[in-house]
PDB file of C-alpha atoms in Angstrom:
ATOM      1  CA  MET A 281      52.853  -0.996   8.077  1.00  0.00           C
ATOM      2  CA  MET A 282      53.410  -1.739  11.760  1.00  0.00           C
ATOM      3  CA  GLU A 283      54.797  -5.097  12.843  1.00  0.00           C
ATOM      4  CA  PRO A 284      52.456  -7.562  14.664  1.00  0.00           C
ATOM      5  CA  ASP A 285      54.105  -6.637  17.984  1.00  0.00           C
ATOM      6  CA  GLY A 286      53.246  -2.972  17.426  1.00  0.00           C
ATOM      7  CA  ARG A 287      56.775  -1.908  16.488  1.00  0.00           C
ATOM      8  CA  PRO A 288      57.153   0.231  13.371  1.00  0.00           C
ATOM      9  CA  SER A 289      58.523  -1.536  10.308  1.00  0.00           C
ATOM     10  CA  ARG A 290      59.859   1.643   8.650  1.00  0.00           C
ATOM     11  CA  ILE A 291      61.354   4.718  10.394  1.00  0.00           C
ATOM     12  CA  TYR A 292      62.628   7.891   8.719  1.00  0.00           C
ATOM     13  CA  VAL A 293      64.899  10.335  10.560  1.00  0.00           C
ATOM     14  CA  ALA A 294      64.943  13.733   8.826  1.00  0.00           C
ATOM     15  CA  GLY A 295      68.373  15.251   9.443  1.00  0.00           C
ATOM     16  CA  ALA A 296      70.040  11.890  10.092  1.00  0.00           C
ATOM     17  CA  THR A 297      73.553  13.236   9.491  1.00  0.00           C
ATOM     18  CA  GLY A 298      73.371  16.029  12.091  1.00  0.00           C
ATOM     19  CA  MET A 299      74.208  15.821  15.777  1.00  0.00           C
ATOM     20  CA  VAL A 300      70.640  15.090  16.917  1.00  0.00           C
ATOM     21  CA  GLY A 301      69.610  12.977  13.942  1.00  0.00           C
ATOM     22  CA  SER A 302      72.715  10.788  14.079  1.00  0.00           C
ATOM     23  CA  ALA A 303      72.174  10.220  17.817  1.00  0.00           C
ATOM     24  CA  ILE A 304      68.586   9.134  17.161  1.00  0.00           C
ATOM     25  CA  VAL A 305      69.824   6.792  14.418  1.00  0.00           C
ATOM     26  CA  ARG A 306      72.386   5.270  16.821  1.00  0.00           C
ATOM     27  CA  ARG A 307      69.705   4.757  19.461  1.00  0.00           C
ATOM     28  CA  LEU A 308      67.260   3.161  17.027  1.00  0.00           C
ATOM     29  CA  ARG A 309      69.908   0.801  15.667  1.00  0.00           C
ATOM     30  CA  GLN A 310      70.840  -0.170  19.213  1.00  0.00           C
ATOM     31  CA  ASP A 311      67.341  -1.603  19.658  1.00  0.00           C
ATOM     32  CA  GLY A 312      67.135  -3.042  16.151  1.00  0.00           C
ATOM     33  CA  TYR A 313      64.572  -0.615  14.757  1.00  0.00           C
ATOM     34  CA  PRO A 314      64.370  -0.628  10.916  1.00  0.00           C
ATOM     35  CA  LEU A 315      65.438   2.630   9.225  1.00  0.00           C
ATOM     36  CA  VAL A 316      64.549   3.855   5.748  1.00  0.00           C
ATOM     37  CA  GLY A 317      66.069   6.709   3.787  1.00  0.00           C
ATOM     38  CA  ASP A 318      69.329   6.712   5.732  1.00  0.00           C
ATOM     39  CA  ARG A 319      71.380   5.652   2.705  1.00  0.00           C
ATOM     40  CA  ILE A 320      69.739   7.729  -0.016  1.00  0.00           C
ATOM     41  CA  PRO A 321      71.331  10.920  -1.430  1.00  0.00           C
ATOM     42  CA  ARG A 322      70.676  14.014   0.657  1.00  0.00           C
ATOM     43  CA  VAL A 323      67.341  15.690  -0.093  1.00  0.00           C
ATOM     44  CA  ASP A 324      66.769  19.439   0.329  1.00  0.00           C
ATOM     45  CA  LEU A 325      63.752  19.372   2.642  1.00  0.00           C
ATOM     46  CA  ARG A 326      63.168  23.085   2.041  1.00  0.00           C
ATOM     47  CA  ASP A 327      61.934  22.013  -1.408  1.00  0.00           C
ATOM     48  CA  GLN A 328      58.263  21.099  -1.057  1.00  0.00           C
ATOM     49  CA  LYS A 329      58.175  18.843  -4.116  1.00  0.00           C
ATOM     50  CA  ALA A 330      61.324  16.971  -3.069  1.00  0.00           C
ATOM     51  CA  ALA A 331      60.079  16.482   0.502  1.00  0.00           C
ATOM     52  CA  HIS A 332      56.690  15.173  -0.623  1.00  0.00           C
ATOM     53  CA  GLN A 333      58.252  12.842  -3.162  1.00  0.00           C
ATOM     54  CA  LEU A 334      60.644  11.465  -0.545  1.00  0.00           C
ATOM     55  CA  LEU A 335      57.981  10.734   2.095  1.00  0.00           C
ATOM     56  CA  GLY A 336      55.644   9.331  -0.546  1.00  0.00           C
ATOM     57  CA  GLU A 337      58.310   6.864  -1.669  1.00  0.00           C
ATOM     58  CA  LEU A 338      59.526   5.905   1.807  1.00  0.00           C
ATOM     59  CA  THR A 339      56.038   5.532   3.385  1.00  0.00           C
ATOM     60  CA  PRO A 340      57.476   5.361   6.935  1.00  0.00           C
ATOM     61  CA  ASP A 341      55.478   4.401  10.022  1.00  0.00           C
ATOM     62  CA  TRP A 342      57.437   6.802  12.226  1.00  0.00           C
ATOM     63  CA  VAL A 343      59.154  10.107  11.397  1.00  0.00           C
ATOM     64  CA  PHE A 344      61.608  12.050  13.563  1.00  0.00           C
ATOM     65  CA  VAL A 345      61.954  15.705  12.453  1.00  0.00           C
ATOM     66  CA  ALA A 346      65.552  16.397  13.506  1.00  0.00           C
ATOM     67  CA  ALA A 347      66.450  18.403  10.385  1.00  0.00           C
ATOM     68  CA  ALA A 348      66.950  22.090  11.215  1.00  0.00           C
ATOM     69  CA  HIS A 349      69.127  25.147  10.620  1.00  0.00           C
ATOM     70  CA  VAL A 350      70.766  25.796  14.002  1.00  0.00           C
ATOM     71  CA  GLY A 351      73.503  28.003  15.436  1.00  0.00           C
ATOM     72  CA  GLY A 352      74.669  30.185  18.306  1.00  0.00           C
ATOM     73  CA  ILE A 353      74.061  33.846  19.175  1.00  0.00           C
ATOM     74  CA  ASP A 354      76.390  35.216  16.481  1.00  0.00           C
ATOM     75  CA  ALA A 355      74.886  33.042  13.730  1.00  0.00           C
ATOM     76  CA  ASN A 356      71.324  33.937  14.766  1.00  0.00           C
ATOM     77  CA  ASN A 357      72.186  37.645  14.769  1.00  0.00           C
ATOM     78  CA  THR A 358      73.946  37.479  11.405  1.00  0.00           C
ATOM     79  CA  TYR A 359      71.533  35.270   9.437  1.00  0.00           C
ATOM     80  CA  PRO A 360      68.026  35.815  10.908  1.00  0.00           C
ATOM     81  CA  ALA A 361      66.262  35.417   7.540  1.00  0.00           C
ATOM     82  CA  ASP A 362      68.003  32.098   6.884  1.00  0.00           C
ATOM     83  CA  PHE A 363      67.028  30.795  10.311  1.00  0.00           C
ATOM     84  CA  ILE A 364      63.325  31.579  10.006  1.00  0.00           C
ATOM     85  CA  TYR A 365      62.961  30.627   6.327  1.00  0.00           C
ATOM     86  CA  ASP A 366      64.914  27.382   6.373  1.00  0.00           C
ATOM     87  CA  ASN A 367      63.268  26.063   9.523  1.00  0.00           C
ATOM     88  CA  LEU A 368      59.735  27.033   8.527  1.00  0.00           C
ATOM     89  CA  MET A 369      60.143  25.348   5.154  1.00  0.00           C
ATOM     90  CA  ILE A 370      61.809  22.168   6.436  1.00  0.00           C
ATOM     91  CA  GLN A 371      59.355  21.440   9.236  1.00  0.00           C
ATOM     92  CA  THR A 372      56.219  22.435   7.312  1.00  0.00           C
ATOM     93  CA  ASN A 373      57.159  20.311   4.319  1.00  0.00           C
ATOM     94  CA  VAL A 374      58.027  17.253   6.417  1.00  0.00           C
ATOM     95  CA  ILE A 375      54.941  17.507   8.642  1.00  0.00           C
ATOM     96  CA  HIS A 376      52.513  17.946   5.750  1.00  0.00           C
ATOM     97  CA  ALA A 377      54.205  15.299   3.620  1.00  0.00           C
ATOM     98  CA  SER A 378      54.065  12.900   6.587  1.00  0.00           C
ATOM     99  CA  TYR A 379      50.328  13.506   6.892  1.00  0.00           C
ATOM    100  CA  GLU A 380      49.824  12.864   3.177  1.00  0.00           C
ATOM    101  CA  ALA A 381      51.952   9.703   3.348  1.00  0.00           C
ATOM    102  CA  GLY A 382      49.869   8.329   6.217  1.00  0.00           C
ATOM    103  CA  VAL A 383      52.693   8.348   8.777  1.00  0.00           C
ATOM    104  CA  GLY A 384      51.512   6.707  11.991  1.00  0.00           C
ATOM    105  CA  LYS A 385      53.522   8.863  14.392  1.00  0.00           C
ATOM    106  CA  LEU A 386      55.810  11.876  14.093  1.00  0.00           C
ATOM    107  CA  LEU A 387      58.115  13.579  16.594  1.00  0.00           C
ATOM    108  CA  PHE A 388      58.958  17.252  16.044  1.00  0.00           C
ATOM    109  CA  LEU A 389      62.051  18.570  17.795  1.00  0.00           C
ATOM    110  CA  GLY A 390      61.749  22.136  18.993  1.00  0.00           C
ATOM    111  CA  SER A 391      64.040  24.127  21.260  1.00  0.00           C
ATOM    112  CA  SER A 392      63.973  25.676  24.719  1.00  0.00           C
ATOM    113  CA  CYS A 393      64.355  29.116  23.076  1.00  0.00           C
ATOM    114  CA  ILE A 394      60.596  29.009  22.367  1.00  0.00           C
ATOM    115  CA  TYR A 395      60.006  30.223  25.915  1.00  0.00           C
ATOM    116  CA  PRO A 396      59.929  33.928  26.834  1.00  0.00           C
ATOM    117  CA  ARG A 397      63.226  35.616  27.666  1.00  0.00           C
ATOM    118  CA  LEU A 398      62.042  36.341  31.216  1.00  0.00           C
ATOM    119  CA  ALA A 399      59.927  33.230  31.751  1.00  0.00           C
ATOM    120  CA  PRO A 400      59.677  31.965  35.349  1.00  0.00           C
ATOM    121  CA  GLN A 401      62.392  29.421  36.168  1.00  0.00           C
ATOM    122  CA  PRO A 402      62.351  26.530  35.691  1.00  0.00           C
ATOM    123  CA  MET A 403      60.347  26.941  32.484  1.00  0.00           C
ATOM    124  CA  LYS A 404      57.141  24.932  32.273  1.00  0.00           C
ATOM    125  CA  GLU A 405      55.445  23.872  29.052  1.00  0.00           C
ATOM    126  CA  GLU A 406      52.524  26.204  29.778  1.00  0.00           C
ATOM    127  CA  HIS A 407      54.868  29.221  29.655  1.00  0.00           C
ATOM    128  CA  LEU A 408      54.803  29.034  25.846  1.00  0.00           C
ATOM    129  CA  LEU A 409      53.557  32.337  24.321  1.00  0.00           C
ATOM    130  CA  SER A 410      53.309  33.993  27.732  1.00  0.00           C
ATOM    131  CA  GLY A 411      55.842  36.784  27.063  1.00  0.00           C
ATOM    132  CA  TYR A 412      58.465  38.335  24.770  1.00  0.00           C
ATOM    133  CA  LEU A 413      61.160  36.156  23.233  1.00  0.00           C
ATOM    134  CA  GLU A 414      64.934  36.649  23.472  1.00  0.00           C
ATOM    135  CA  PRO A 415      65.688  39.087  20.568  1.00  0.00           C
ATOM    136  CA  THR A 416      68.962  37.397  19.566  1.00  0.00           C
ATOM    137  CA  ASN A 417      67.220  34.193  18.463  1.00  0.00           C
ATOM    138  CA  GLU A 418      63.637  35.359  17.876  1.00  0.00           C
ATOM    139  CA  PRO A 419      63.423  34.222  14.199  1.00  0.00           C
ATOM    140  CA  TYR A 420      64.552  30.697  15.093  1.00  0.00           C
ATOM    141  CA  ALA A 421      62.200  30.585  18.089  1.00  0.00           C
ATOM    142  CA  ILE A 422      59.239  31.787  16.005  1.00  0.00           C
ATOM    143  CA  ALA A 423      59.894  29.012  13.488  1.00  0.00           C
ATOM    144  CA  LYS A 424      60.000  26.376  16.230  1.00  0.00           C
ATOM    145  CA  ILE A 425      56.803  27.708  17.810  1.00  0.00           C
ATOM    146  CA  ALA A 426      55.149  27.464  14.387  1.00  0.00           C
ATOM    147  CA  GLY A 427      56.240  23.811  14.216  1.00  0.00           C
ATOM    148  CA  ILE A 428      54.574  23.043  17.549  1.00  0.00           C
ATOM    149  CA  ILE A 429      51.330  24.709  16.469  1.00  0.00           C
ATOM    150  CA  THR A 430      51.482  22.967  13.075  1.00  0.00           C
ATOM    151  CA  ALA A 431      51.806  19.514  14.644  1.00  0.00           C
ATOM    152  CA  ARG A 432      49.038  20.304  17.113  1.00  0.00           C
ATOM    153  CA  SER A 433      46.767  21.597  14.341  1.00  0.00           C
ATOM    154  CA  TYR A 434      47.177  18.466  12.219  1.00  0.00           C
ATOM    155  CA  ASN A 435      46.267  16.345  15.233  1.00  0.00           C
ATOM    156  CA  ARG A 436      43.185  18.443  15.823  1.00  0.00           C
ATOM    157  CA  GLN A 437      41.965  18.532  12.216  1.00  0.00           C
ATOM    158  CA  TYR A 438      43.143  15.187  10.849  1.00  0.00           C
ATOM    159  CA  GLY A 439      43.497  12.968  13.914  1.00  0.00           C
ATOM    160  CA  THR A 440      47.235  12.451  13.395  1.00  0.00           C
ATOM    161  CA  HIS A 441      49.629  11.416  16.144  1.00  0.00           C
ATOM    162  CA  PHE A 442      52.292  14.137  15.950  1.00  0.00           C
ATOM    163  CA  ILE A 443      54.152  15.001  19.171  1.00  0.00           C
ATOM    164  CA  SER A 444      56.438  17.950  19.960  1.00  0.00           C
ATOM    165  CA  VAL A 445      59.420  17.854  22.309  1.00  0.00           C
ATOM    166  CA  MET A 446      61.487  20.758  23.603  1.00  0.00           C
ATOM    167  CA  PRO A 447      65.093  19.808  24.382  1.00  0.00           C
ATOM    168  CA  THR A 448      67.367  22.043  26.412  1.00  0.00           C
ATOM    169  CA  ASN A 449      70.865  23.054  25.209  1.00  0.00           C
ATOM    170  CA  LEU A 450      72.498  20.025  23.583  1.00  0.00           C
ATOM    171  CA  TYR A 451      76.074  18.858  23.107  1.00  0.00           C
ATOM    172  CA  GLY A 452      77.874  15.715  22.022  1.00  0.00           C
ATOM    173  CA  PRO A 453      79.444  13.920  19.031  1.00  0.00           C
ATOM    174  CA  ARG A 454      78.930  15.557  15.621  1.00  0.00           C
ATOM    175  CA  ASP A 455      78.256  18.969  17.179  1.00  0.00           C
ATOM    176  CA  ASN A 456      79.035  22.092  15.148  1.00  0.00           C
ATOM    177  CA  PHE A 457      82.561  23.242  16.047  1.00  0.00           C
ATOM    178  CA  ASN A 458      82.658  26.157  13.581  1.00  0.00           C
ATOM    179  CA  LEU A 459      83.565  29.160  15.750  1.00  0.00           C
ATOM    180  CA  LYS A 460      81.395  31.487  13.645  1.00  0.00           C
ATOM    181  CA  THR A 461      78.156  29.521  13.992  1.00  0.00           C
ATOM    182  CA  SER A 462      78.543  27.159  16.972  1.00  0.00           C
ATOM    183  CA  HIS A 463      76.818  27.088  20.357  1.00  0.00           C
ATOM    184  CA  VAL A 464      78.641  27.698  23.623  1.00  0.00           C
ATOM    185  CA  VAL A 465      79.876  24.153  24.418  1.00  0.00           C
ATOM    186  CA  PRO A 466      81.607  23.362  21.097  1.00  0.00           C
ATOM    187  CA  ALA A 467      82.869  26.953  20.824  1.00  0.00           C
ATOM    188  CA  LEU A 468      84.480  26.847  24.276  1.00  0.00           C
ATOM    189  CA  MET A 469      85.882  23.384  23.631  1.00  0.00           C
ATOM    190  CA  ARG A 470      87.532  24.312  20.360  1.00  0.00           C
ATOM    191  CA  ARG A 471      88.852  27.670  21.585  1.00  0.00           C
ATOM    192  CA  MET A 472      90.449  26.133  24.667  1.00  0.00           C
ATOM    193  CA  HIS A 473      91.845  23.194  22.714  1.00  0.00           C
ATOM    194  CA  GLU A 474      93.475  25.519  20.185  1.00  0.00           C
ATOM    195  CA  ALA A 475      94.685  27.854  22.955  1.00  0.00           C
ATOM    196  CA  LYS A 476      96.258  24.891  24.750  1.00  0.00           C
ATOM    197  CA  ASN A 477      98.048  23.773  21.591  1.00  0.00           C
ATOM    198  CA  ALA A 478      99.258  27.323  20.952  1.00  0.00           C
ATOM    199  CA  ASP A 479     100.270  27.833  24.593  1.00  0.00           C
ATOM    200  CA  ALA A 480      98.109  30.965  24.622  1.00  0.00           C
ATOM    201  CA  ALA A 481      97.933  33.138  27.744  1.00  0.00           C
ATOM    202  CA  TYR A 482      94.128  33.426  27.761  1.00  0.00           C
ATOM    203  CA  VAL A 483      90.826  32.558  26.085  1.00  0.00           C
ATOM    204  CA  GLU A 484      88.118  35.166  25.641  1.00  0.00           C
ATOM    205  CA  VAL A 485      84.560  34.153  26.509  1.00  0.00           C
ATOM    206  CA  TRP A 486      81.630  36.244  25.310  1.00  0.00           C
ATOM    207  CA  GLY A 487      79.485  37.978  27.903  1.00  0.00           C
ATOM    208  CA  SER A 488      79.725  38.275  31.666  1.00  0.00           C
ATOM    209  CA  GLY A 489      79.769  34.547  32.458  1.00  0.00           C
ATOM    210  CA  ARG A 490      76.733  34.990  34.725  1.00  0.00           C
ATOM    211  CA  PRO A 491      73.902  33.555  32.562  1.00  0.00           C
ATOM    212  CA  ARG A 492      72.788  30.103  33.643  1.00  0.00           C
ATOM    213  CA  ARG A 493      72.301  27.256  31.189  1.00  0.00           C
ATOM    214  CA  GLU A 494      71.201  23.626  31.294  1.00  0.00           C
ATOM    215  CA  PHE A 495      73.055  21.094  29.116  1.00  0.00           C
ATOM    216  CA  LEU A 496      71.901  17.677  27.908  1.00  0.00           C
ATOM    217  CA  HIS A 497      74.035  15.063  26.169  1.00  0.00           C
ATOM    218  CA  VAL A 498      72.587  14.288  22.744  1.00  0.00           C
ATOM    219  CA  ASP A 499      72.526  10.538  23.433  1.00  0.00           C
ATOM    220  CA  ASP A 500      70.231  11.196  26.394  1.00  0.00           C
ATOM    221  CA  LEU A 501      67.966  13.212  24.102  1.00  0.00           C
ATOM    222  CA  ALA A 502      67.854  10.343  21.592  1.00  0.00           C
ATOM    223  CA  ASP A 503      66.912   7.929  24.361  1.00  0.00           C
ATOM    224  CA  ALA A 504      64.148  10.289  25.504  1.00  0.00           C
ATOM    225  CA  CYS A 505      62.794  10.636  21.964  1.00  0.00           C
ATOM    226  CA  LEU A 506      62.482   6.880  21.509  1.00  0.00           C
ATOM    227  CA  PHE A 507      60.902   6.602  24.967  1.00  0.00           C
ATOM    228  CA  LEU A 508      58.264   9.179  23.998  1.00  0.00           C
ATOM    229  CA  MET A 509      57.518   7.591  20.633  1.00  0.00           C
ATOM    230  CA  GLU A 510      56.758   4.386  22.497  1.00  0.00           C
ATOM    231  CA  ALA A 511      54.944   5.874  25.500  1.00  0.00           C
ATOM    232  CA  TYR A 512      53.527   9.357  24.728  1.00  0.00           C
ATOM    233  CA  ASP A 513      50.629  10.397  22.510  1.00  0.00           C
ATOM    234  CA  SER A 514      49.526  13.915  23.375  1.00  0.00           C
ATOM    235  CA  SER A 515      49.408  17.215  21.484  1.00  0.00           C
ATOM    236  CA  ASP A 516      50.858  18.905  24.577  1.00  0.00           C
ATOM    237  CA  LEU A 517      54.534  19.712  24.129  1.00  0.00           C
ATOM    238  CA  ILE A 518      56.967  18.163  26.578  1.00  0.00           C
ATOM    239  CA  ASN A 519      60.352  19.371  27.879  1.00  0.00           C
ATOM    240  CA  ILE A 520      63.485  17.221  27.770  1.00  0.00           C
ATOM    241  CA  GLY A 521      66.391  18.213  29.977  1.00  0.00           C
ATOM    242  CA  THR A 522      68.330  17.421  33.123  1.00  0.00           C
ATOM    243  CA  GLY A 523      66.563  19.761  35.533  1.00  0.00           C
ATOM    244  CA  THR A 524      69.879  21.329  36.651  1.00  0.00           C
ATOM    245  CA  ASP A 525      71.913  24.254  35.354  1.00  0.00           C
ATOM    246  CA  ILE A 526      75.269  26.036  35.803  1.00  0.00           C
ATOM    247  CA  THR A 527      76.628  29.465  34.930  1.00  0.00           C
ATOM    248  CA  ILE A 528      78.604  30.015  31.744  1.00  0.00           C
ATOM    249  CA  GLY A 529      81.521  30.906  33.998  1.00  0.00           C
ATOM    250  CA  GLU A 530      81.295  27.532  35.752  1.00  0.00           C
ATOM    251  CA  LEU A 531      81.040  25.802  32.381  1.00  0.00           C
ATOM    252  CA  ALA A 532      84.168  27.592  31.166  1.00  0.00           C
ATOM    253  CA  LEU A 533      86.134  26.464  34.248  1.00  0.00           C
ATOM    254  CA  MET A 534      84.922  22.884  33.812  1.00  0.00           C
ATOM    255  CA  MET A 535      85.890  22.962  30.132  1.00  0.00           C
ATOM    256  CA  LYS A 536      89.323  24.359  31.011  1.00  0.00           C
ATOM    257  CA  GLU A 537      89.970  21.390  33.310  1.00  0.00           C
ATOM    258  CA  ILE A 538      88.720  18.812  30.810  1.00  0.00           C
ATOM    259  CA  VAL A 539      90.737  20.221  27.904  1.00  0.00           C
ATOM    260  CA  GLY A 540      93.823  20.816  30.055  1.00  0.00           C
ATOM    261  CA  PHE A 541      94.190  24.512  29.185  1.00  0.00           C
ATOM    262  CA  SER A 542      96.437  26.260  31.711  1.00  0.00           C
ATOM    263  CA  GLY A 543      95.855  29.883  30.686  1.00  0.00           C
ATOM    264  CA  GLU A 544      93.412  32.525  31.867  1.00  0.00           C
ATOM    265  CA  ILE A 545      89.698  32.877  31.087  1.00  0.00           C
ATOM    266  CA  ARG A 546      88.738  36.454  30.230  1.00  0.00           C
ATOM    267  CA  PHE A 547      85.056  37.356  29.983  1.00  0.00           C
ATOM    268  CA  ASN A 548      84.016  40.116  27.565  1.00  0.00           C
ATOM    269  CA  PRO A 549      80.929  41.864  29.004  1.00  0.00           C
ATOM    270  CA  ALA A 550      80.678  44.020  25.873  1.00  0.00           C
ATOM    271  CA  MET A 551      79.348  40.971  24.004  1.00  0.00           C
ATOM    272  CA  PRO A 552      75.748  39.759  24.445  1.00  0.00           C
ATOM    273  CA  ASP A 553      74.787  37.398  27.256  1.00  0.00           C
ATOM    274  CA  GLY A 554      71.501  36.241  25.728  1.00  0.00           C
ATOM    275  CA  THR A 555      68.718  35.029  28.013  1.00  0.00           C
ATOM    276  CA  PRO A 556      69.672  35.414  31.715  1.00  0.00           C
ATOM    277  CA  ARG A 557      68.623  31.865  32.585  1.00  0.00           C
ATOM    278  CA  LYS A 558      67.289  28.842  30.708  1.00  0.00           C
ATOM    279  CA  LEU A 559      66.296  25.910  32.900  1.00  0.00           C
ATOM    280  CA  LEU A 560      63.520  23.541  31.910  1.00  0.00           C
ATOM    281  CA  ASP A 561      60.942  22.071  34.229  1.00  0.00           C
ATOM    282  CA  VAL A 562      61.202  18.354  33.404  1.00  0.00           C
ATOM    283  CA  SER A 563      58.548  17.118  35.824  1.00  0.00           C
ATOM    284  CA  ARG A 564      56.351  15.776  32.996  1.00  0.00           C
ATOM    285  CA  MET A 565      59.166  13.568  31.710  1.00  0.00           C
ATOM    286  CA  THR A 566      60.062  12.470  35.225  1.00  0.00           C
ATOM    287  CA  ALA A 567      56.424  11.540  35.899  1.00  0.00           C
ATOM    288  CA  LEU A 568      56.431   9.401  32.740  1.00  0.00           C
ATOM    289  CA  GLY A 569      59.450   7.516  34.083  1.00  0.00           C
ATOM    290  CA  TRP A 570      62.401   8.972  32.148  1.00  0.00           C
ATOM    291  CA  GLN A 571      65.452  10.867  33.452  1.00  0.00           C
ATOM    292  CA  ALA A 572      68.763  11.908  31.872  1.00  0.00           C
ATOM    293  CA  SER A 573      71.657   9.656  32.866  1.00  0.00           C
ATOM    294  CA  THR A 574      74.850  11.395  31.650  1.00  0.00           C
ATOM    295  CA  PRO A 575      76.576  13.719  34.191  1.00  0.00           C
ATOM    296  CA  LEU A 576      77.749  16.947  32.561  1.00  0.00           C
ATOM    297  CA  ARG A 577      81.464  16.533  33.307  1.00  0.00           C
ATOM    298  CA  GLU A 578      81.427  12.957  32.004  1.00  0.00           C
ATOM    299  CA  GLY A 579      79.513  13.966  28.897  1.00  0.00           C
ATOM    300  CA  LEU A 580      81.869  16.847  28.151  1.00  0.00           C
ATOM    301  CA  ALA A 581      84.895  14.581  28.587  1.00  0.00           C
ATOM    302  CA  MET A 582      83.424  12.040  26.125  1.00  0.00           C
ATOM    303  CA  THR A 583      82.655  14.836  23.663  1.00  0.00           C
ATOM    304  CA  TYR A 584      86.201  16.186  23.934  1.00  0.00           C
ATOM    305  CA  GLU A 585      87.601  12.724  23.191  1.00  0.00           C
ATOM    306  CA  TRP A 586      85.408  12.612  20.072  1.00  0.00           C
ATOM    307  CA  PHE A 587      86.503  16.113  19.055  1.00  0.00           C
ATOM    308  CA  VAL A 588      90.203  15.302  19.361  1.00  0.00           C
ATOM    309  CA  ALA A 589      89.754  12.078  17.376  1.00  0.00           C
ATOM    310  CA  ASN A 590      87.911  13.947  14.591  1.00  0.00           C
ATOM    311  CA  GLU A 591      89.732  17.291  14.673  1.00  0.00           C
ATOM    312  CA  GLU A 592      91.374  17.002  11.263  1.00  0.00           C
ATOM    313  CA  LYS A 593      88.101  15.967   9.619  1.00  0.00           C
ATOM    314  CA  LEU A 594      86.275  18.919  11.225  1.00  0.00           C
ATOM    315  CA  ARG A 595      88.754  21.376   9.721  1.00  0.00           C
ATOM    316  CA  LYS A 596      87.934  20.328   6.136  1.00  0.00           C
TER     317      LYS A 596
END
C-alpha cells in the first residue's frame, strides 16, 4: 500500500547483493525508502514457485529487477546456455509474480548489448531490433530483449506500470573482479594491480584497443533508476548513460595511472574486440532532467580504493 504522500511503503530489490542491486539499495536508504526482503535468505529466482511465493509474501509496491547472470566476453562465449536460461527464468518469474502480487510499479534493468552490433552511433532506443546482434553476447542480449517485450506486453494486456531501462557499461563497488568472468573495467583494474605488486614488465589487454565504450558509475545508475520510478511511466525503453565514450586503449592508460602500474600495456589483436562502438543516445533522460554526475577518472579512482580495501575478501 502506498503512503498518503504517494511514496511506496514497501520496495523489493531483486538482486540486492550484486553491484547494481546494492547500489540501488544504498540510494533508496539514502532517501529513507522502506525496503522489504533485503534481510531474508537468498531465494533462487530461477525457480518459479520460489519467486511467486516470495513476491506473494512480500507484497511490495515497487520492484527493481536487478537480479541477472552477467559477465564479460569470455564468460558469454563459454557459458551461452547459462546466460540465456538464467536470465530468461529470473526476469520472467519476477515480472509475472509481480503482476500476480499487484505490484504498483516495476523497473526492469536491461543492457546496452540489446542494440545491433553495427547500430548507428550514438544508439537510440528506436534502434532496438533493427539489425544483427554482437555474436559474442547474443544469448544474453536475446534474454534482455525478451525482458523488455515482456514488461511492455504486461502493460498492454493488464495495465501494469512496468518500465525498462538500458544502462551502458557499468563499474563501481561490488563489481565482479574474477578474471575469468569479469567485464573490462574490473579485469583491467585487477590485472594492473597484481602486475604492480609483482613488478611485472607488462599487462596484456585483449583485442586491438580500438573499440570505443561508454562507462557509467553504478551509483549514478541507481540515482537514475530512482528518478525514473518517481518521474517516468511509459512502456518505451529508456537509455541511461553518460553520452561520452573512450577507446579501450585510452581506458587502459587511465587505469594504469590510477593503479600506479609502471610497466607496459600490450594489446593482443588475436583476441576478440566485440562490438566496434557502444555509445548510448541519452537525450530522453536529459530531456527528463537527469544527467550522470561522476567523471570517469574520479569514479575509477573511487572504485580502485574500494577494490584495494576489499581485495582479501574478493579472493575468497
